[in-house]
Structure formats: structure tokens, C-alpha cells
mmCIF file of C-alpha atoms in Angstrom:
data_model
loop_
_atom_site.group_PDB
_atom_site.id
_atom_site.type_symbol
_atom_site.label_atom_id
_atom_site.label_comp_id
_atom_site.label_asym_id
_atom_site.label_seq_id
_atom_site.Cartn_x
_atom_site.Cartn_y
_atom_site.Cartn_z
ATOM 1 C CA MET A 40 59.201 65.549 127.232
ATOM 2 C CA SER A 41 58.834 62.047 125.796
ATOM 3 C CA LYS A 42 60.927 60.928 122.894
ATOM 4 C CA GLN A 43 57.905 60.357 120.667
ATOM 5 C CA ARG A 44 56.609 63.899 121.282
ATOM 6 C CA HIS A 45 59.931 65.468 120.306
ATOM 7 C CA ASN A 46 59.058 67.175 117.037
ATOM 8 C CA PRO A 47 61.761 67.835 114.355
ATOM 9 C CA LYS A 48 59.571 70.527 112.782
ATOM 10 C CA ILE A 49 59.641 72.509 116.008
ATOM 11 C CA ALA A 50 63.424 72.137 116.138
ATOM 12 C CA VAL A 51 63.754 73.490 112.588
ATOM 13 C CA THR A 52 61.297 76.326 113.288
ATOM 14 C CA LEU A 53 63.197 77.367 116.414
ATOM 15 C CA SER A 54 66.457 77.217 114.442
ATOM 16 C CA ILE A 55 65.299 80.235 112.465
ATOM 17 C CA VAL A 56 67.209 81.840 115.308
ATOM 18 C CA PRO A 57 70.452 79.800 115.201
ATOM 19 C CA GLY A 58 71.019 77.962 118.467
ATOM 20 C CA LEU A 59 67.399 77.728 119.679
ATOM 21 C CA GLY A 60 66.821 74.472 117.796
ATOM 22 C CA GLN A 61 69.910 72.952 119.395
ATOM 23 C CA LEU A 62 68.722 74.134 122.833
ATOM 24 C CA TYR A 63 65.352 72.474 122.103
ATOM 25 C CA ASN A 64 67.289 69.270 121.345
ATOM 26 C CA ARG A 65 69.010 69.682 124.761
ATOM 27 C CA HIS A 66 72.393 70.324 123.145
ATOM 28 C CA PHE A 67 72.985 73.231 125.470
ATOM 29 C CA LEU A 68 76.671 73.923 124.754
ATOM 30 C CA LYS A 69 76.188 73.776 120.980
ATOM 31 C CA GLY A 70 73.024 75.856 121.155
ATOM 32 C CA ALA A 71 74.658 78.488 123.343
ATOM 33 C CA THR A 72 77.665 78.624 121.005
ATOM 34 C CA PHE A 73 75.475 79.065 117.899
ATOM 35 C CA LEU A 74 73.408 81.718 119.663
ATOM 36 C CA LEU A 75 76.513 83.580 120.819
ATOM 37 C CA LEU A 76 78.039 83.473 117.324
ATOM 38 C CA THR A 77 74.799 84.802 115.841
ATOM 39 C CA VAL A 78 74.616 87.717 118.262
ATOM 40 C CA ALA A 79 78.307 88.506 117.777
ATOM 41 C CA PHE A 80 77.913 88.453 113.981
ATOM 42 C CA VAL A 81 74.895 90.769 114.010
ATOM 43 C CA VAL A 82 76.591 93.240 116.359
ATOM 44 C CA SER A 83 79.886 93.217 114.451
ATOM 45 C CA PHE A 84 78.761 93.132 110.825
ATOM 46 C CA TYR A 85 75.337 94.802 110.743
ATOM 47 C CA GLN A 86 76.691 98.254 109.933
ATOM 48 C CA PHE A 87 79.236 96.924 107.437
ATOM 49 C CA LEU A 88 76.652 94.849 105.561
ATOM 50 C CA ASN A 89 74.125 97.680 105.651
ATOM 51 C CA ILE A 90 76.553 100.103 103.991
ATOM 52 C CA GLY A 91 77.812 97.384 101.673
ATOM 53 C CA TYR A 92 74.398 96.575 100.220
ATOM 54 C CA TRP A 93 73.412 100.242 100.102
ATOM 55 C CA GLY A 94 76.612 101.038 98.221
ATOM 56 C CA LEU A 95 76.104 98.128 95.857
ATOM 57 C CA LEU A 96 72.642 99.360 94.934
ATOM 58 C CA THR A 97 73.334 103.104 94.745
ATOM 59 C CA LEU A 98 77.140 103.389 94.168
ATOM 60 C CA GLY A 99 76.943 106.461 96.393
ATOM 61 C CA GLU A 100 74.857 109.617 96.504
ATOM 62 C CA ILE A 101 77.239 112.509 97.269
ATOM 63 C CA PRO A 102 80.201 113.129 94.922
ATOM 64 C CA ARG A 103 83.643 113.472 96.590
ATOM 65 C CA LEU A 104 82.182 112.114 99.845
ATOM 66 C CA ASP A 105 81.051 108.706 98.556
ATOM 67 C CA ASP A 106 83.677 106.784 96.584
ATOM 68 C CA SER A 107 81.852 104.381 94.272
ATOM 69 C CA ARG A 108 84.929 102.137 93.934
ATOM 70 C CA VAL A 109 85.118 101.590 97.699
ATOM 71 C CA LEU A 110 81.370 101.076 97.956
ATOM 72 C CA LEU A 111 81.532 98.535 95.144
ATOM 73 C CA ALA A 112 84.314 96.628 96.908
ATOM 74 C CA GLN A 113 82.444 96.746 100.227
ATOM 75 C CA GLY A 114 79.319 95.482 98.494
ATOM 76 C CA ILE A 115 81.184 92.495 97.032
ATOM 77 C CA ILE A 116 82.719 91.651 100.409
ATOM 78 C CA SER A 117 79.203 91.859 101.891
ATOM 79 C CA LEU A 118 78.010 89.366 99.283
ATOM 80 C CA ILE A 119 80.851 86.971 100.118
ATOM 81 C CA ILE A 120 80.199 87.265 103.858
ATOM 82 C CA THR A 121 76.490 86.699 103.223
ATOM 83 C CA GLY A 122 77.360 83.540 101.293
ATOM 84 C CA PHE A 123 79.285 82.195 104.286
ATOM 85 C CA VAL A 124 76.442 83.132 106.641
ATOM 86 C CA ILE A 125 73.815 81.415 104.471
ATOM 87 C CA THR A 126 75.965 78.259 104.419
ATOM 88 C CA PHE A 127 76.245 78.320 108.202
ATOM 89 C CA TYR A 128 72.523 79.013 108.522
ATOM 90 C CA VAL A 129 71.537 76.050 106.343
ATOM 91 C CA LEU A 130 73.922 73.749 108.232
ATOM 92 C CA ASN A 131 72.328 74.963 111.469
ATOM 93 C CA LEU A 132 68.838 74.013 110.207
ATOM 94 C CA ILE A 133 70.012 70.608 108.971
ATOM 95 C CA ASN A 134 71.789 69.880 112.233
ATOM 96 C CA ALA A 135 68.747 70.800 114.336
ATOM 97 C CA TYR A 136 66.467 68.604 112.197
ATOM 98 C CA LYS A 137 68.751 65.545 112.179
ATOM 99 C CA GLU A 138 69.363 65.677 115.919
ATOM 100 C CA ALA A 139 65.628 66.048 116.575
ATOM 101 C CA VAL A 140 64.922 62.990 114.405
ATOM 102 C CA LYS A 141 67.473 60.979 116.404
ATOM 103 C CA ILE A 142 65.770 61.931 119.664
ATOM 104 C CA GLN A 143 62.312 61.152 118.251
ATOM 105 C CA GLN A 144 63.466 57.680 117.201
ATOM 106 C CA GLY A 145 64.879 57.055 120.644
ATOM 107 C CA ARG A 146 68.443 56.648 119.434
ATOM 108 C CA LYS A 147 71.171 57.025 122.012
ATOM 109 C CA ARG A 148 72.632 60.515 122.128
ATOM 110 C CA ASP A 149 76.361 60.925 121.749
ATOM 111 C CA ASN A 150 78.228 62.451 124.668
ATOM 112 C CA LEU A 151 80.106 65.702 124.218
ATOM 113 C CA GLN A 152 83.489 64.066 123.714
ATOM 114 C CA LYS A 153 82.233 61.684 121.002
ATOM 115 C CA SER A 154 80.306 64.467 119.291
ATOM 116 C CA PHE A 155 83.439 66.602 119.216
ATOM 117 C CA ARG A 156 85.558 63.712 117.894
ATOM 118 C CA ASP A 157 83.049 62.855 115.151
ATOM 119 C CA GLY A 158 82.727 66.499 114.212
ATOM 120 C CA TRP A 159 86.511 66.860 114.018
ATOM 121 C CA ASP A 160 86.841 63.745 111.819
ATOM 122 C CA LYS A 161 84.189 64.997 109.410
ATOM 123 C CA SER A 162 85.502 68.527 109.232
ATOM 124 C CA PHE A 163 89.242 67.700 109.125
ATOM 125 C CA PRO A 164 89.511 67.814 105.288
ATOM 126 C CA TYR A 165 87.691 71.142 105.281
ATOM 127 C CA VAL A 166 90.045 72.490 107.952
ATOM 128 C CA LEU A 167 92.986 71.639 105.702
ATOM 129 C CA VAL A 168 91.559 73.246 102.562
ATOM 130 C CA GLY A 169 89.914 76.111 104.447
ATOM 131 C CA PRO A 170 92.881 78.554 104.478
ATOM 132 C CA GLY A 171 93.529 77.949 100.780
ATOM 133 C CA LEU A 172 89.856 78.373 99.965
ATOM 134 C CA PHE A 173 89.689 81.566 101.993
ATOM 135 C CA LEU A 174 92.749 82.950 100.183
ATOM 136 C CA LEU A 175 91.320 81.871 96.827
ATOM 137 C CA ILE A 176 88.093 83.741 97.471
ATOM 138 C CA PHE A 177 89.824 87.044 98.149
ATOM 139 C CA VAL A 178 92.615 86.681 95.581
ATOM 140 C CA VAL A 179 90.583 85.257 92.683
ATOM 141 C CA VAL A 180 86.845 85.479 93.311
ATOM 142 C CA PHE A 181 86.822 89.031 94.680
ATOM 143 C CA PRO A 182 88.767 90.615 91.756
ATOM 144 C CA LEU A 183 86.689 88.580 89.318
ATOM 145 C CA LEU A 184 83.411 89.833 90.779
ATOM 146 C CA TYR A 185 84.783 93.384 90.899
ATOM 147 C CA MET A 186 85.697 93.201 87.202
ATOM 148 C CA ILE A 187 82.313 91.754 86.254
ATOM 149 C CA LEU A 188 80.397 94.471 88.100
ATOM 150 C CA LEU A 189 82.675 97.169 86.673
ATOM 151 C CA ALA A 190 81.594 96.118 83.172
ATOM 152 C CA PHE A 191 78.084 97.317 83.991
ATOM 153 C CA THR A 192 79.128 100.821 85.121
ATOM 154 C CA ASP A 193 80.260 104.009 83.350
ATOM 155 C CA TYR A 194 83.739 104.075 84.939
ATOM 156 C CA ASN A 195 86.133 105.819 82.530
ATOM 157 C CA LEU A 196 88.545 108.739 82.371
ATOM 158 C CA TYR A 197 85.756 111.319 82.198
ATOM 159 C CA ASN A 198 83.635 109.813 84.960
ATOM 160 C CA SER A 199 86.005 108.600 87.642
ATOM 161 C CA PRO A 200 85.589 108.648 91.437
ATOM 162 C CA PRO A 201 85.838 110.339 93.852
ATOM 163 C CA LYS A 202 85.121 113.472 91.791
ATOM 164 C CA ASN A 203 82.162 111.746 90.145
ATOM 165 C CA LEU A 204 79.847 108.941 91.095
ATOM 166 C CA LEU A 205 79.595 105.789 89.033
ATOM 167 C CA ASN A 206 76.249 104.665 87.648
ATOM 168 C CA TRP A 207 74.853 101.295 86.686
ATOM 169 C CA VAL A 208 74.390 101.237 82.894
ATOM 170 C CA GLY A 209 73.268 97.665 82.317
ATOM 171 C CA PHE A 210 74.554 96.129 79.057
ATOM 172 C CA GLU A 211 75.325 99.510 77.494
ATOM 173 C CA ASN A 212 79.085 98.815 77.316
ATOM 174 C CA PHE A 213 78.542 95.507 75.536
ATOM 175 C CA ILE A 214 76.083 97.115 73.124
ATOM 176 C CA SER A 215 78.567 99.923 72.404
ATOM 177 C CA LEU A 216 81.168 97.336 71.392
ATOM 178 C CA VAL A 217 79.019 96.304 68.429
ATOM 179 C CA THR A 218 77.128 99.534 67.632
ATOM 180 C CA VAL A 219 79.458 102.548 68.127
ATOM 181 C CA PRO A 220 81.584 102.725 64.927
ATOM 182 C CA ILE A 221 85.022 103.182 66.495
ATOM 183 C CA TRP A 222 84.415 100.487 69.106
ATOM 184 C CA ARG A 223 82.798 98.128 66.587
ATOM 185 C CA ASP A 224 85.572 98.473 64.002
ATOM 186 C CA THR A 225 88.279 98.064 66.606
ATOM 187 C CA PHE A 226 86.583 95.145 68.350
ATOM 188 C CA PHE A 227 86.010 93.066 65.221
ATOM 189 C CA SER A 228 89.468 93.882 63.859
ATOM 190 C CA VAL A 229 91.217 92.925 67.101
ATOM 191 C CA PHE A 230 88.996 89.899 67.638
ATOM 192 C CA SER A 231 89.667 88.597 64.109
ATOM 193 C CA TRP A 232 93.423 89.003 64.511
ATOM 194 C CA THR A 233 93.274 87.306 67.923
ATOM 195 C CA ILE A 234 91.599 84.251 66.394
ATOM 196 C CA ILE A 235 94.036 84.136 63.444
ATOM 197 C CA TRP A 236 97.000 84.661 65.759
ATOM 198 C CA THR A 237 95.867 81.862 68.078
ATOM 199 C CA LEU A 238 95.134 79.316 65.371
ATOM 200 C CA VAL A 239 98.089 80.000 63.070
ATOM 201 C CA ALA A 240 100.844 80.529 65.647
ATOM 202 C CA THR A 241 99.789 77.625 67.854
ATOM 203 C CA THR A 242 99.122 75.183 65.028
ATOM 204 C CA PHE A 243 102.468 75.906 63.382
ATOM 205 C CA GLN A 244 104.387 75.540 66.622
ATOM 206 C CA ILE A 245 102.676 72.195 67.308
ATOM 207 C CA ALA A 246 103.205 70.968 63.749
ATOM 208 C CA LEU A 247 106.888 71.948 63.786
ATOM 209 C CA ALA A 248 107.383 70.274 67.156
ATOM 210 C CA LEU A 249 105.680 67.066 65.962
ATOM 211 C CA ILE A 250 107.707 66.879 62.742
ATOM 212 C CA LEU A 251 111.000 67.452 64.556
ATOM 213 C CA ALA A 252 110.127 64.971 67.307
ATOM 214 C CA ILE A 253 109.286 62.261 64.758
ATOM 215 C CA PHE A 254 112.480 62.895 62.780
ATOM 216 C CA VAL A 255 114.694 62.875 65.865
ATOM 217 C CA ASN A 256 112.984 59.737 67.177
ATOM 218 C CA ASP A 257 113.720 57.846 63.939
ATOM 219 C CA PRO A 258 116.085 54.886 64.612
ATOM 220 C CA ARG A 259 118.294 55.947 61.700
ATOM 221 C CA ILE A 260 119.116 59.306 63.293
ATOM 222 C CA LYS A 261 122.430 59.456 65.172
ATOM 223 C CA PHE A 262 123.401 61.795 68.049
ATOM 224 C CA LYS A 263 119.816 62.002 69.279
ATOM 225 C CA LYS A 264 120.764 63.458 72.680
ATOM 226 C CA PHE A 265 122.790 66.245 71.115
ATOM 227 C CA ILE A 266 120.065 67.140 68.598
ATOM 228 C CA ARG A 267 117.359 67.133 71.286
ATOM 229 C CA THR A 268 119.487 69.345 73.510
ATOM 230 C CA VAL A 269 119.997 71.858 70.713
ATOM 231 C CA LEU A 270 116.274 71.909 69.863
ATOM 232 C CA ILE A 271 115.263 72.470 73.469
ATOM 233 C CA LEU A 272 117.816 75.260 74.023
ATOM 234 C CA PRO A 273 115.396 78.072 72.987
ATOM 235 C CA TRP A 274 113.191 76.966 75.880
ATOM 236 C CA ALA A 275 116.099 77.476 78.290
ATOM 237 C CA VAL A 276 116.263 81.183 77.464
ATOM 238 C CA PRO A 277 113.607 83.305 79.245
ATOM 239 C CA ALA A 278 110.857 84.127 76.776
ATOM 240 C CA PHE A 279 110.997 87.874 77.387
ATOM 241 C CA VAL A 280 114.736 87.913 76.584
ATOM 242 C CA THR A 281 114.109 86.056 73.325
ATOM 243 C CA ILE A 282 111.295 88.440 72.372
ATOM 244 C CA LEU A 283 113.417 91.527 73.072
ATOM 245 C CA ILE A 284 116.285 90.101 71.009
ATOM 246 C CA PHE A 285 113.937 89.413 68.095
ATOM 247 C CA ALA A 286 112.461 92.910 68.461
ATOM 248 C CA ALA A 287 115.987 94.275 67.976
ATOM 249 C CA LEU A 288 116.642 91.960 65.030
ATOM 250 C CA PHE A 289 113.422 93.056 63.300
ATOM 251 C CA ASN A 290 113.952 96.764 64.005
ATOM 252 C CA ASN A 291 113.497 98.870 60.858
ATOM 253 C CA GLU A 292 116.434 101.154 61.615
ATOM 254 C CA PHE A 293 119.208 98.965 62.976
ATOM 255 C CA GLY A 294 117.837 95.401 62.842
ATOM 256 C CA ALA A 295 120.172 92.730 61.487
ATOM 257 C CA ILE A 296 117.436 91.099 59.389
ATOM 258 C CA ASN A 297 117.046 94.187 57.210
ATOM 259 C CA ASN A 298 120.573 95.556 57.358
ATOM 260 C CA ASP A 299 122.610 92.334 57.165
ATOM 261 C CA ILE A 300 120.353 89.874 55.328
ATOM 262 C CA LEU A 301 117.537 91.346 53.212
ATOM 263 C CA GLY A 302 119.357 94.547 52.255
ATOM 264 C CA PRO A 303 122.646 93.004 50.992
ATOM 265 C CA LEU A 304 120.989 89.930 49.412
ATOM 266 C CA PHE A 305 117.834 91.394 47.847
ATOM 267 C CA ASN A 306 118.504 95.136 47.980
ATOM 268 C CA GLN A 307 115.186 95.559 49.751
ATOM 269 C CA THR A 308 114.024 95.967 53.341
ATOM 270 C CA ILE A 309 110.720 95.171 55.038
ATOM 271 C CA PRO A 310 108.926 97.518 57.494
ATOM 272 C CA TRP A 311 108.580 94.901 60.231
ATOM 273 C CA MET A 312 107.669 97.380 62.951
ATOM 274 C CA THR A 313 105.572 99.914 61.057
ATOM 275 C CA ASP A 314 103.431 97.782 58.741
ATOM 276 C CA PRO A 315 100.680 95.749 60.487
ATOM 277 C CA PHE A 316 100.921 92.856 58.011
ATOM 278 C CA TRP A 317 104.668 92.349 58.363
ATOM 279 C CA SER A 318 104.486 92.888 62.127
ATOM 280 C CA LYS A 319 101.979 90.033 62.324
ATOM 281 C CA ILE A 320 104.220 87.788 60.217
ATOM 282 C CA ALA A 321 107.152 88.537 62.525
ATOM 283 C CA LEU A 322 105.054 87.878 65.632
ATOM 284 C CA ILE A 323 103.867 84.497 64.364
ATOM 285 C CA GLY A 324 107.458 83.518 63.525
ATOM 286 C CA ILE A 325 108.706 84.547 66.965
ATOM 287 C CA GLN A 326 105.914 82.653 68.713
ATOM 288 C CA ILE A 327 106.734 79.495 66.759
ATOM 289 C CA TRP A 328 110.374 79.836 67.824
ATOM 290 C CA VAL A 329 109.495 80.491 71.466
ATOM 291 C CA GLY A 330 106.735 77.899 71.750
ATOM 292 C CA PHE A 331 107.865 74.805 69.823
ATOM 293 C CA PRO A 332 110.586 73.493 72.232
ATOM 294 C CA PHE A 333 108.067 72.863 75.035
ATOM 295 C CA VAL A 334 105.752 70.901 72.748
ATOM 296 C CA PHE A 335 108.752 69.131 71.193
ATOM 297 C CA ALA A 336 109.856 67.906 74.641
ATOM 298 C CA ILE A 337 106.368 66.547 75.364
ATOM 299 C CA PHE A 338 106.059 64.840 71.982
ATOM 300 C CA THR A 339 109.513 63.280 72.399
ATOM 301 C CA GLY A 340 108.521 61.752 75.724
ATOM 302 C CA VAL A 341 105.308 60.320 74.272
ATOM 303 C CA LEU A 342 107.041 58.902 71.181
ATOM 304 C CA GLN A 343 109.613 57.100 73.307
ATOM 305 C CA SER A 344 106.833 55.467 75.316
ATOM 306 C CA ILE A 345 105.108 53.916 72.258
ATOM 307 C CA SER A 346 105.871 50.193 72.064
ATOM 308 C CA LYS A 347 108.208 49.194 69.213
ATOM 309 C CA GLU A 348 106.248 45.967 68.871
ATOM 310 C CA TRP A 349 103.336 47.908 67.374
ATOM 311 C CA TYR A 350 105.541 49.236 64.593
ATOM 312 C CA GLU A 351 107.078 45.790 64.037
ATOM 313 C CA ALA A 352 103.606 44.254 63.757
ATOM 314 C CA ALA A 353 102.584 46.991 61.317
ATOM 315 C CA GLU A 354 105.678 46.293 59.185
ATOM 316 C CA VAL A 355 104.835 42.576 59.124
ATOM 317 C CA ASP A 356 101.382 43.544 57.834
ATOM 318 C CA GLY A 357 103.019 45.640 55.130
ATOM 319 C CA ALA A 358 102.005 49.070 56.466
ATOM 320 C CA SER A 359 103.670 52.111 54.886
ATOM 321 C CA SER A 360 105.321 54.891 56.905
ATOM 322 C CA TRP A 361 102.250 57.094 56.435
ATOM 323 C CA GLN A 362 99.934 54.299 57.600
ATOM 324 C CA LYS A 363 102.064 53.730 60.700
ATOM 325 C CA PHE A 364 101.987 57.444 61.456
ATOM 326 C CA LYS A 365 98.253 57.692 60.843
ATOM 327 C CA SER A 366 97.240 54.573 62.815
ATOM 328 C CA ILE A 367 99.829 54.443 65.601
ATOM 329 C CA THR A 368 101.935 57.551 66.114
ATOM 330 C CA PHE A 369 99.418 60.341 65.682
ATOM 331 C CA PRO A 370 96.576 58.792 67.783
ATOM 332 C CA GLN A 371 98.966 57.940 70.609
ATOM 333 C CA VAL A 372 100.526 61.389 70.633
ATOM 334 C CA MET A 373 97.148 63.149 70.537
ATOM 335 C CA PHE A 374 95.655 60.931 73.230
ATOM 336 C CA ALA A 375 98.481 61.714 75.641
ATOM 337 C CA THR A 376 98.907 65.399 74.878
ATOM 338 C CA ALA A 377 95.485 66.713 73.812
ATOM 339 C CA PRO A 378 94.738 68.568 77.090
ATOM 340 C CA ILE A 379 98.185 70.201 77.015
ATOM 341 C CA LEU A 380 97.778 71.224 73.366
ATOM 342 C CA ILE A 381 94.387 72.728 74.151
ATOM 343 C CA MET A 382 96.009 74.798 76.862
ATOM 344 C CA GLN A 383 98.600 75.927 74.309
ATOM 345 C CA TYR A 384 95.782 77.422 72.236
ATOM 346 C CA ALA A 385 94.203 78.988 75.311
ATOM 347 C CA GLY A 386 97.577 80.375 76.419
ATOM 348 C CA ASN A 387 98.318 81.968 73.046
ATOM 349 C CA PHE A 388 94.838 83.501 72.954
ATOM 350 C CA ASN A 389 95.958 85.536 75.971
ATOM 351 C CA ASN A 390 99.665 85.761 75.118
ATOM 352 C CA PHE A 391 100.215 89.328 76.229
ATOM 353 C CA ASN A 392 104.001 89.243 76.618
ATOM 354 C CA ILE A 393 105.008 88.743 73.008
ATOM 355 C CA ILE A 394 102.557 91.344 71.676
ATOM 356 C CA TYR A 395 103.552 93.976 74.195
ATOM 357 C CA LEU A 396 107.304 93.387 74.240
ATOM 358 C CA PHE A 397 107.685 93.262 70.457
ATOM 359 C CA ASN A 398 106.159 96.651 69.555
ATOM 360 C CA GLN A 399 103.477 97.398 72.207
ATOM 361 C CA GLY A 400 100.714 96.202 69.883
ATOM 362 C CA GLY A 401 101.635 98.733 67.212
ATOM 363 C CA PRO A 402 101.678 100.215 64.691
ATOM 364 C CA ALA A 403 98.733 102.571 65.124
ATOM 365 C CA VAL A 404 95.734 102.126 62.819
ATOM 366 C CA ARG A 405 93.619 105.024 61.570
ATOM 367 C CA GLY A 406 90.027 104.959 62.865
ATOM 368 C CA GLN A 407 90.729 102.483 65.654
ATOM 369 C CA ASN A 408 91.724 102.812 69.297
ATOM 370 C CA ALA A 409 93.927 99.701 69.214
ATOM 371 C CA GLY A 410 97.222 98.960 67.497
ATOM 372 C CA GLY A 411 97.550 96.897 64.342
ATOM 373 C CA THR A 412 98.887 93.827 66.192
ATOM 374 C CA ASP A 413 96.941 94.194 69.425
ATOM 375 C CA ILE A 414 95.087 91.074 70.519
ATOM 376 C CA LEU A 415 92.175 91.281 72.940
ATOM 377 C CA ILE A 416 94.245 90.987 76.102
ATOM 378 C CA SER A 417 96.794 93.648 75.059
ATOM 379 C CA TRP A 418 93.911 95.906 74.012
ATOM 380 C CA VAL A 419 92.421 95.465 77.479
ATOM 381 C CA TYR A 420 95.793 96.492 78.947
ATOM 382 C CA ASN A 421 95.862 99.661 76.854
ATOM 383 C CA LEU A 422 92.264 100.517 77.711
ATOM 384 C CA THR A 423 93.007 100.072 81.405
ATOM 385 C CA PHE A 424 96.397 101.711 81.878
ATOM 386 C CA GLU A 425 96.654 104.186 79.008
ATOM 387 C CA THR A 426 93.174 105.455 78.137
ATOM 388 C CA GLN A 427 91.494 104.481 81.441
ATOM 389 C CA ASN A 428 88.356 103.040 79.857
ATOM 390 C CA TYR A 429 87.863 100.693 82.777
ATOM 391 C CA ASN A 430 84.251 99.852 81.897
ATOM 392 C CA MET A 431 85.038 98.793 78.321
ATOM 393 C CA ALA A 432 88.163 96.895 79.431
ATOM 394 C CA ALA A 433 86.037 94.967 81.938
ATOM 395 C CA ALA A 434 83.398 94.198 79.301
ATOM 396 C CA ILE A 435 86.047 92.857 76.897
ATOM 397 C CA SER A 436 87.631 90.845 79.717
ATOM 398 C CA ILE A 437 84.293 89.128 80.332
ATOM 399 C CA ILE A 438 84.072 88.235 76.642
ATOM 400 C CA ILE A 439 87.631 86.833 76.737
ATOM 401 C CA GLY A 440 86.801 84.780 79.819
ATOM 402 C CA LEU A 441 83.661 83.339 78.236
ATOM 403 C CA ILE A 442 85.508 82.400 75.041
ATOM 404 C CA ILE A 443 88.431 80.741 76.834
ATOM 405 C CA SER A 444 86.310 78.870 79.367
ATOM 406 C CA GLY A 445 83.798 77.740 76.737
ATOM 407 C CA PHE A 446 86.497 76.562 74.345
ATOM 408 C CA ALA A 447 88.486 74.758 77.041
ATOM 409 C CA PHE A 448 85.415 73.081 78.523
ATOM 410 C CA TYR A 449 84.123 71.939 75.124
ATOM 411 C CA GLN A 450 87.475 70.571 73.992
ATOM 412 C CA PHE A 451 88.249 68.862 77.283
ATOM 413 C CA ARG A 452 84.875 67.152 77.159
ATOM 414 C CA ARG A 453 85.695 65.780 73.707
ATOM 415 C CA THR A 454 89.122 64.383 74.577
ATOM 416 C CA ARG A 455 89.393 60.647 75.180
ATOM 417 C CA SER A 456 91.520 61.199 78.269
ATOM 418 C CA PHE A 457 88.715 63.276 79.843
ATOM 419 C CA LYS A 458 86.070 60.676 78.995
ATOM 420 C CA GLU A 459 88.094 57.767 80.325
ATOM 421 C CA GLU A 460 88.856 59.709 83.497
ATOM 422 C CA GLY A 461 85.110 60.110 84.018
ATOM 423 C CA GLU A 462 84.525 56.376 83.505
ATOM 424 C CA MET A 463 86.915 55.369 86.250
#
């Protein structure tokens, strides 16, 4: 066969069966390997993929014999395997076409050793990240897909496998969140409190940290190291220990805040644990206490890195303290810490620990299936592990994920640090 008559289109067409295109290009070892891998894959995975896709479509047909949860998992694994196979298949087509073009142009063919060396050099980075990527797919992607698909089923306490089969219900769970009275009232109540909790608690902890960092960084302040150490101490204590201690202090029956402070001084106590309003006040206060030392440490580092010459130049120009803060301190601090502060908001949006450890999201609220201080993530926990409304918990989790990812992406895109990184 002459070089000019060697047709890349024929190579690609033959590569519909992986390996044949490489054999056409006279790469016999590669072609035989691809062909062998294809046959081995079909023999080994045909039955698994067949059941996986059948289970994904039907979720089973015979109660007690077919477990919809297992079929759903097998279907997702089939999708992941299919993704890998499609990638390999496309690479096979591209390889057959490129090699055929080389032969048609009369370019010298690489020997086996050089081909192997070039292939190893190109694939080396992928070999390094491959194990991590493989682990990531089954630790992160698989549960994520499982949760997403679960949101479109009727999996709850009264319809759980293997006694019953699950059914695909489309967007019914999402529609129920805004149409069924008990779900609608609870969802909007919890969602509103989650937004307020995130904005108020996070903003106050950042503001407190910034004020303290500026004060401590003032040249007139003595014993800076000692003061900074004291202010960072709350960070040294594990957060769950701090929350449990505060839960004891705020306890209505034996808490020191009521019994030793408010009672003796004002002859009045506050129902911190049983009134939703006061529980929310206590939670915001605790979060400020737990969260400000971390931000304070970051702000302190940034403030110490700002050149003193800028302030000296501003003083020569007659700038006031407020003008120096507005034009120098605040922009520099925000530029360096904006991504971290954004993550503080995102973290508090899903701050499950403090809500659960303080009073398990309570107190109960009439007409709702969530507690008075539950945020979305703690409500999802209750729906999953206490009332077993897996479908609704999955639907709410998707909403949480969309909010967090959308907010983080939008804010990161607006930060100067992100833009300048993209311009590099």
C-alpha cells in the first residue's frame, strides 16, 4: 500500500472497533492491545452495565427481590464506567486518525521504543494524578450523583426498599417544598433564618476581628504580643468544647448566665433554650466568639505587611485617621483577605456543629417539621436521620449546593485577586 493511498478516513472508520484502525496503520502491538482490551471489557462488564442501566431506568420491578437503592448505585457506577470508556474510545479514534495522517504524508514512523517513551512522557502527569482522581470520583462524585438522583425519587419512611420499590417522581419533591403548606412554611422559615444567621453572625465576627486588629496594631498600644495571644486563645480551644460550655452557660435551669448574672442583677431570667428568638441571639453571640479569632489572626498579618511609608505620606498630606483607614487600611485588608472572608460566609451557611450542639436546632415550632433555630443543613440532618425523608433531604441539599456554589463563584469572580490571577 503506497503512502499516498493510505486513507485516514478508513483508519477512523475501522477504529469503530478499537484496535482495527491501529492495525490498518500497521501498529500491530498497539492494535492488538486495544482489541484485546475491548474484548475483555465487553466480556467482563456487559452484564454489569446491562443491569446497571436497566436498574437506573426502572429502579426494579419486583419488591423485596429488587433493591432500588442497590440498582441506583449500580446505575451510577455504570455511568461512570461508561464515561471512562467513551474517553478511551475517542482517544482511540483520534490516535488512529493522526497516525494515518502521518503515514499519508510520508513522515517517518517512530519505533516501538520511541513511541513508548513519548507516550510515557505525555501521560506521566496523568499517571501521578490518576489515583487521586479515581479516589475523588468514588468518594465525591459518586455520593453527589446518588444524592442528586435520590431527590427525584419517592424514597421516605413509608416507601423504603427493599419492602417497596422506589419510583421516579420528577420535580415533585421540589414542587412540594413550595406548595405543600407544612413544607412551604418550614422551608421559607428555615431558609430566612439561614440567610439572617449567615449574614449577621459572619459580618459581626469579621467586623469585631477588624476593629480589634486595628486597635492592637496601633503604635500607641503596648504589650501587643500578650494582647494578641489572649485574643487568639478562643481559637485554641476546640470549637465543639466551646459550644458545649456555652450551651451549659445558657441553660435555662442551671446556666450561670441566668442564675449568677441576670437573676441577681436584674431579677429576671431569659429562656435561652426554649424561646426561638433568644436561642438565635445566643447562637449569633457564640458564633462571633468562636469565629472572630481566626479572622483576627489573618487581619493582623495583613496589617503588619502594609508599608508604614503610606501612612507617613498620608499624614504629610493631612489625611485624618478615617481617611487613612478608608483609603489605605480597608482596601489592603479586603484585597488580601476577600476570598477567605467569602469562605467564612459559605462556611457559616452550612455551620451544622453550632446549631446541633447548642440545642439540636430547637425549640420545636408549631406547624413546622423543623426546629426554631434549624438552618438548612441541620434540617437536612433531621430529615435524613430522624424522620427518614431522604427524598426531601436530597432536594434541599441540591438547593444548598446551588446557593453556595453560585454565591462563591459570583463573589470570587468579582474579587480583584481573582481578576489579577486571571491576567497573569
